[in-house]
CSV table of C-alpha atoms (C1' of nucleotides) in Angstrom, one decimal:
chain,number,residue,atom,x,y,z
A,1,MET,CA,-52.9,-69.9,35.0
A,2,LYS,CA,-54.8,-69.8,31.0
A,3,ILE,CA,-58.1,-70.8,31.3
A,4,SER,CA,-58.7,-68.8,34.9
A,5,GLU,CA,-60.4,-65.7,33.1
A,6,LEU,CA,-62.5,-67.6,35.0
A,7,GLU,CA,-65.7,-67.4,32.6
A,8,PRO,CA,-68.2,-69.8,33.6
A,9,GLU,CA,-69.1,-70.6,30.4
A,10,LYS,CA,-65.6,-71.4,29.7
A,11,LEU,CA,-65.5,-73.4,32.6
A,12,GLU,CA,-68.5,-74.8,32.1
A,13,GLN,CA,-67.5,-76.4,28.4
A,14,ALA,CA,-64.1,-77.3,29.4
A,15,ALA,CA,-65.4,-79.4,32.3
A,16,ASN,CA,-68.2,-81.1,29.4
A,17,MET,CA,-65.1,-82.0,27.3
A,18,LEU,CA,-63.4,-83.5,30.2
A,19,LYS,CA,-66.3,-85.3,31.5
A,20,ALA,CA,-66.7,-86.5,28.0
A,21,ILE,CA,-63.1,-88.2,28.1
A,22,ALA,CA,-63.2,-89.3,31.9
A,23,HIS,CA,-64.3,-92.9,31.1
A,24,PRO,CA,-62.6,-95.6,31.0
A,25,MET,CA,-64.5,-96.9,27.5
A,26,ARG,CA,-63.8,-93.7,26.2
A,27,ILE,CA,-60.0,-92.9,27.3
A,28,ALA,CA,-59.7,-96.5,25.3
A,29,ILE,CA,-61.2,-94.7,22.2
A,30,LEU,CA,-59.3,-91.9,22.4
A,31,GLY,CA,-56.3,-94.2,22.5
A,32,TYR,CA,-57.1,-95.6,19.2
A,33,LEU,CA,-57.9,-92.3,18.1
A,34,ASP,CA,-54.7,-90.6,17.9
A,35,ASP,CA,-52.3,-89.3,15.1
A,36,GLY,CA,-55.4,-88.2,13.1
A,37,LYS,CA,-56.4,-92.0,13.0
A,38,LYS,CA,-60.1,-92.6,11.7
A,39,LEU,CA,-62.2,-95.6,12.7
A,40,THR,CA,-65.7,-96.9,12.2
A,41,VAL,CA,-68.0,-97.6,15.2
A,42,THR,CA,-68.0,-101.2,14.3
A,43,GLU,CA,-64.0,-101.2,14.3
A,44,ILE,CA,-64.4,-99.5,17.8
A,45,HIS,CA,-66.7,-102.1,18.8
A,46,GLU,CA,-64.7,-104.8,17.6
A,47,LEU,CA,-61.4,-103.4,19.6
A,48,LEU,CA,-63.0,-102.7,22.7
A,49,ASN,CA,-64.9,-105.7,22.8
A,50,ILE,CA,-68.2,-104.0,23.9
A,51,GLU,CA,-71.5,-104.0,22.5
A,52,GLN,CA,-72.2,-101.6,19.5
A,53,SER,CA,-74.8,-99.7,20.8
A,54,THR,CA,-73.0,-98.7,23.5
A,55,THR,CA,-70.1,-98.0,21.6
A,56,SER,CA,-72.3,-95.7,19.4
A,57,HIS,CA,-73.5,-94.1,22.6
A,58,HIS,CA,-69.7,-93.4,23.9
A,59,LEU,CA,-69.1,-91.9,20.6
A,60,GLY,CA,-72.1,-89.8,20.4
A,61,ILE,CA,-71.1,-88.7,23.8
A,62,LEU,CA,-67.5,-87.7,22.8
A,63,LYS,CA,-68.7,-86.1,19.8
A,64,ASP,CA,-71.5,-83.9,21.3
A,65,LYS,CA,-69.3,-82.4,23.9
A,66,GLY,CA,-66.6,-81.5,21.0
A,67,VAL,CA,-63.8,-84.3,21.5
A,68,LEU,CA,-64.7,-85.8,18.3
A,69,GLN,CA,-66.1,-85.4,14.7
A,70,SER,CA,-67.5,-87.6,12.4
A,71,LYS,CA,-68.0,-88.4,8.8
A,72,ARG,CA,-70.5,-90.9,7.1
A,73,GLU,CA,-68.8,-92.6,4.1
A,74,GLY,CA,-71.4,-94.8,2.6
A,75,LYS,CA,-72.8,-97.2,5.5
A,76,ASN,CA,-69.8,-96.3,7.8
A,77,THR,CA,-69.3,-93.6,10.1
A,78,TYR,CA,-65.7,-92.8,11.1
A,79,TYR,CA,-65.0,-90.8,13.8
A,80,PHE,CA,-61.9,-88.7,14.6
A,81,LEU,CA,-60.4,-86.1,16.8
A,82,LYS,CA,-61.9,-82.6,16.6
A,83,HIS,CA,-58.5,-81.1,17.9
A,84,CYS,CA,-55.3,-83.4,17.6
A,85,SER,CA,-53.9,-82.0,20.7
A,86,LEU,CA,-56.6,-83.6,22.6
A,87,SER,CA,-54.4,-86.8,22.7
A,88,ASN,CA,-51.9,-84.8,24.8
A,89,ILE,CA,-54.5,-85.2,27.3
A,90,VAL,CA,-54.4,-89.3,27.3
A,91,ASP,CA,-51.1,-89.0,27.4
A,92,CYS,CA,-50.5,-86.7,29.8
A,93,ILE,CA,-53.3,-88.7,32.4
A,94,SER,CA,-51.3,-91.9,31.5
A,95,ASN,CA,-47.8,-90.6,32.5
A,96,CYS,CA,-49.3,-89.5,35.7
A,97,THR,CA,-50.7,-93.0,36.3
A,98,HIS,CA,-48.5,-95.3,38.0
A,99,GLY,CA,-49.5,-98.5,36.9
B,1,MET,CA,-50.9,-95.0,21.7
B,2,LYS,CA,-49.7,-95.4,25.2
B,3,ILE,CA,-52.4,-95.9,27.6
B,4,SER,CA,-53.5,-98.3,25.0
B,5,GLU,CA,-51.8,-101.3,26.4
B,6,LEU,CA,-55.2,-101.0,27.7
B,7,GLU,CA,-54.9,-102.3,31.0
B,8,PRO,CA,-58.2,-102.2,32.7
B,9,GLU,CA,-56.9,-100.9,36.0
B,10,LYS,CA,-54.4,-98.1,34.4
B,11,LEU,CA,-58.0,-97.0,32.3
B,12,GLU,CA,-60.0,-97.2,35.4
B,13,GLN,CA,-57.5,-95.1,37.2
B,14,ALA,CA,-56.6,-92.3,34.4
B,15,ALA,CA,-60.8,-92.3,34.4
B,16,ASN,CA,-60.8,-91.6,37.9
B,17,MET,CA,-58.1,-88.7,37.6
B,18,LEU,CA,-59.9,-87.3,34.6
B,19,LYS,CA,-63.6,-87.3,36.5
B,20,ALA,CA,-61.8,-85.7,39.5
B,21,ILE,CA,-60.6,-82.8,37.0
B,22,ALA,CA,-63.7,-82.5,34.7
B,23,HIS,CA,-66.0,-79.8,37.1
B,24,PRO,CA,-66.0,-76.1,36.4
B,25,MET,CA,-64.9,-75.4,40.2
B,26,ARG,CA,-62.1,-78.2,39.9
B,27,ILE,CA,-60.4,-76.8,36.6
B,28,ALA,CA,-60.9,-73.5,38.2
B,29,ILE,CA,-59.1,-75.0,41.3
B,30,LEU,CA,-56.3,-76.3,39.2
B,31,GLY,CA,-56.2,-73.1,36.9
B,32,TYR,CA,-54.9,-71.3,40.1
B,33,LEU,CA,-52.6,-74.2,41.5
B,34,ASP,CA,-50.0,-73.9,38.4
B,35,ASP,CA,-46.3,-73.2,38.1
B,36,GLY,CA,-45.8,-74.7,41.7
B,37,LYS,CA,-48.2,-72.7,43.4
B,38,LYS,CA,-49.4,-73.6,47.0
B,39,LEU,CA,-52.9,-72.4,48.4
B,40,THR,CA,-54.8,-72.8,51.5
B,41,VAL,CA,-58.2,-73.8,51.8
B,42,THR,CA,-59.2,-70.7,52.8
B,43,GLU,CA,-57.7,-68.7,49.8
B,44,ILE,CA,-59.0,-71.2,47.3
B,45,HIS,CA,-62.5,-70.8,48.9
B,46,GLU,CA,-62.2,-66.9,48.6
B,47,LEU,CA,-61.0,-66.9,45.2
B,48,LEU,CA,-63.4,-69.0,44.1
B,49,ASN,CA,-66.4,-67.6,46.5
B,50,ILE,CA,-68.0,-70.7,47.1
B,51,GLU,CA,-68.5,-72.3,50.8
B,52,GLN,CA,-65.6,-73.5,52.6
B,53,SER,CA,-67.2,-77.3,52.8
B,54,THR,CA,-67.8,-77.1,49.6
B,55,THR,CA,-64.2,-76.0,48.7
B,56,SER,CA,-62.6,-78.5,51.3
B,57,HIS,CA,-64.9,-81.7,49.3
B,58,HIS,CA,-63.7,-80.4,45.9
B,59,LEU,CA,-60.0,-80.5,47.5
B,60,GLY,CA,-60.4,-84.0,48.9
B,61,ILE,CA,-61.6,-85.3,45.8
B,62,LEU,CA,-58.7,-83.8,43.7
B,63,LYS,CA,-56.0,-84.9,46.5
B,64,ASP,CA,-58.1,-88.7,46.8
B,65,LYS,CA,-57.9,-88.8,42.9
B,66,GLY,CA,-54.1,-88.1,42.8
B,67,VAL,CA,-53.9,-85.3,41.3
B,68,LEU,CA,-53.3,-82.5,44.4
B,69,GLN,CA,-50.9,-83.2,47.3
B,70,SER,CA,-51.7,-81.2,50.7
B,71,LYS,CA,-49.5,-80.6,53.4
B,72,ARG,CA,-50.7,-79.0,56.9
B,73,GLU,CA,-48.7,-76.0,58.3
B,74,GLY,CA,-50.2,-74.9,61.5
B,75,LYS,CA,-53.5,-73.9,61.1
B,76,ASN,CA,-53.4,-74.1,57.3
B,77,THR,CA,-53.4,-77.0,54.5
B,78,TYR,CA,-51.9,-75.8,51.7
B,79,TYR,CA,-52.8,-78.1,48.2
B,80,PHE,CA,-50.6,-77.8,45.1
B,81,LEU,CA,-50.5,-79.9,42.6
B,82,LYS,CA,-49.1,-83.7,42.8
B,83,HIS,CA,-47.4,-83.8,38.9
B,84,CYS,CA,-46.9,-80.2,37.6
B,85,SER,CA,-47.6,-81.5,34.4
B,86,LEU,CA,-51.0,-82.0,35.0
B,87,SER,CA,-51.5,-77.9,34.3
B,88,ASN,CA,-51.3,-79.2,30.7
B,89,ILE,CA,-54.5,-80.4,30.4
B,90,VAL,CA,-56.3,-77.4,31.7
B,91,ASP,CA,-54.0,-75.7,29.1
B,92,CYS,CA,-55.2,-78.0,26.3
B,93,ILE,CA,-58.9,-78.4,27.3
B,94,SER,CA,-58.5,-74.4,27.6
B,95,ASN,CA,-57.0,-74.0,24.2
B,96,CYS,CA,-59.9,-76.6,22.5
B,97,THR,CA,-62.6,-74.3,24.2
B,98,HIS,CA,-63.8,-71.9,22.1
B,99,GLY,CA,-65.0,-69.3,23.9
C,1,DC,C1',-88.7,-103.0,-3.1
C,2,DG,C1',-86.5,-106.2,0.3
C,3,DA,C1',-82.7,-108.1,3.1
C,4,DA,C1',-78.2,-106.9,4.9
C,5,DT,C1',-75.0,-104.1,7.4
C,6,DA,C1',-74.3,-100.3,9.7
C,7,DT,C1',-75.4,-96.7,12.9
C,8,DA,C1',-78.2,-93.8,16.2
C,9,DT,C1',-81.8,-93.3,20.0
C,10,DT,C1',-85.0,-94.4,23.4
C,11,DT,C1',-86.3,-96.5,27.8
C,12,DA,C1',-86.0,-98.5,32.5
C,13,DT,C1',-83.1,-99.2,36.2
C,14,DA,C1',-79.3,-98.7,39.0
C,15,DT,C1',-75.8,-95.9,41.0
C,16,DA,C1',-73.2,-91.8,41.8
C,17,DT,C1',-72.1,-86.7,42.3
C,18,DT,C1',-73.2,-82.3,43.8
C,19,DT,C1',-74.1,-79.3,47.4
C,20,DG,C1',-75.0,-76.5,51.6
C,21,DC,C1',-75.6,-77.3,56.6
C,22,DA,C1',-74.4,-78.4,60.6
C,23,DT,C1',-71.0,-80.4,63.3
C,24,DA,C1',-66.5,-81.7,64.4
C,25,DG,C1',-61.8,-82.3,64.7
C,26,DT,C1',-57.0,-79.4,64.6
C,27,DT,C1',-54.1,-75.8,65.9
C,28,DA,C1',-52.4,-71.2,67.8
C,29,DT,C1',-52.8,-67.8,71.2
C,30,DT,C1',-54.0,-65.6,75.7
D,1,DA,C1',-58.9,-74.5,79.4
D,2,DA,C1',-61.4,-71.4,76.4
D,3,DT,C1',-60.9,-68.9,72.3
D,4,DA,C1',-60.5,-68.1,67.5
D,5,DA,C1',-59.1,-69.2,63.4
D,6,DC,C1',-58.8,-73.1,59.8
D,7,DT,C1',-60.2,-77.5,57.9
D,8,DA,C1',-62.6,-81.9,57.2
D,9,DT,C1',-66.2,-85.3,58.0
D,10,DG,C1',-71.2,-86.8,57.7
D,11,DC,C1',-75.6,-86.6,56.2
D,12,DA,C1',-79.4,-85.7,52.8
D,13,DA,C1',-82.2,-83.9,48.7
D,14,DA,C1',-81.6,-82.9,44.1
D,15,DT,C1',-79.1,-83.8,39.6
D,16,DA,C1',-76.4,-86.1,36.9
D,17,DT,C1',-74.6,-90.1,35.0
D,18,DA,C1',-74.1,-95.7,33.4
D,19,DT,C1',-75.6,-99.4,31.5
D,20,DA,C1',-78.0,-103.1,29.1
D,21,DA,C1',-82.0,-103.9,25.9
D,22,DA,C1',-84.9,-102.9,22.7
D,23,DT,C1',-86.3,-100.7,19.0
D,24,DA,C1',-85.4,-97.1,14.8
D,25,DT,C1',-83.0,-95.2,10.9
D,26,DA,C1',-79.4,-95.1,7.1
D,27,DT,C1',-77.0,-97.2,3.2
D,28,DT,C1',-76.0,-100.6,0.0
D,29,DC,C1',-76.7,-104.0,-3.3
D,30,DG,C1',-79.5,-107.5,-5.5
DNA sequence: CGAATATATTTATATATTTGCATAGTTATT
DNA sequence: AATAACTATGCAAATATATAAATATATTCG
């Protein structure tokens, strides 16, 4: 019962991170960002076939909630996982999904 | 990149499971239900100090999305994890949380 | 500087979630 | 059958989230 030191702030932050992840497109984004991979906004928007602004929006949410980090290099902004272990969440949920 | 066979249905279901978990009270509930523990609605509503009906709502959401299972025994309904590995998600998110 | 490329923000509308209260359904006991 | 204990459901108001379109900001290069 690790998290259940039940400090409300920690629960709140954990919920916010999970809420950030809990979206089909954002799960797909995390799927592409395993193994320390770094991708640009354009690469992601082309991979997912969604609008650039929508992609940026999703990435912004993931970054804001501490799931992703970004690093600008010239015109591009590369996004990548803040904690590698976050891939486990996608793996785990994927295993628990019967599809 | 396990989940990114990117079948939309699977992404959708994964998102729904995560969305179910992504709430402070529901994370706390999962925190109490590690190690195959089974708790009743009343036990949970007393542990969390929230309304009985609110508790039942949260449990219903978790059950509906495939995170929990329930089993009635007399007057009580016991709730417990459907897949033990789901505790990993709470552990993981808890580790990634600086608090 | 001006044009082109890449990314971010804003805005508005539609949709979904949370919560408590009241109520109703279930089961055990007397 | 009546009561008590436990759980579930329907409703409504407040709040939060999603989506797309338009616009704005940054960076590079000629």
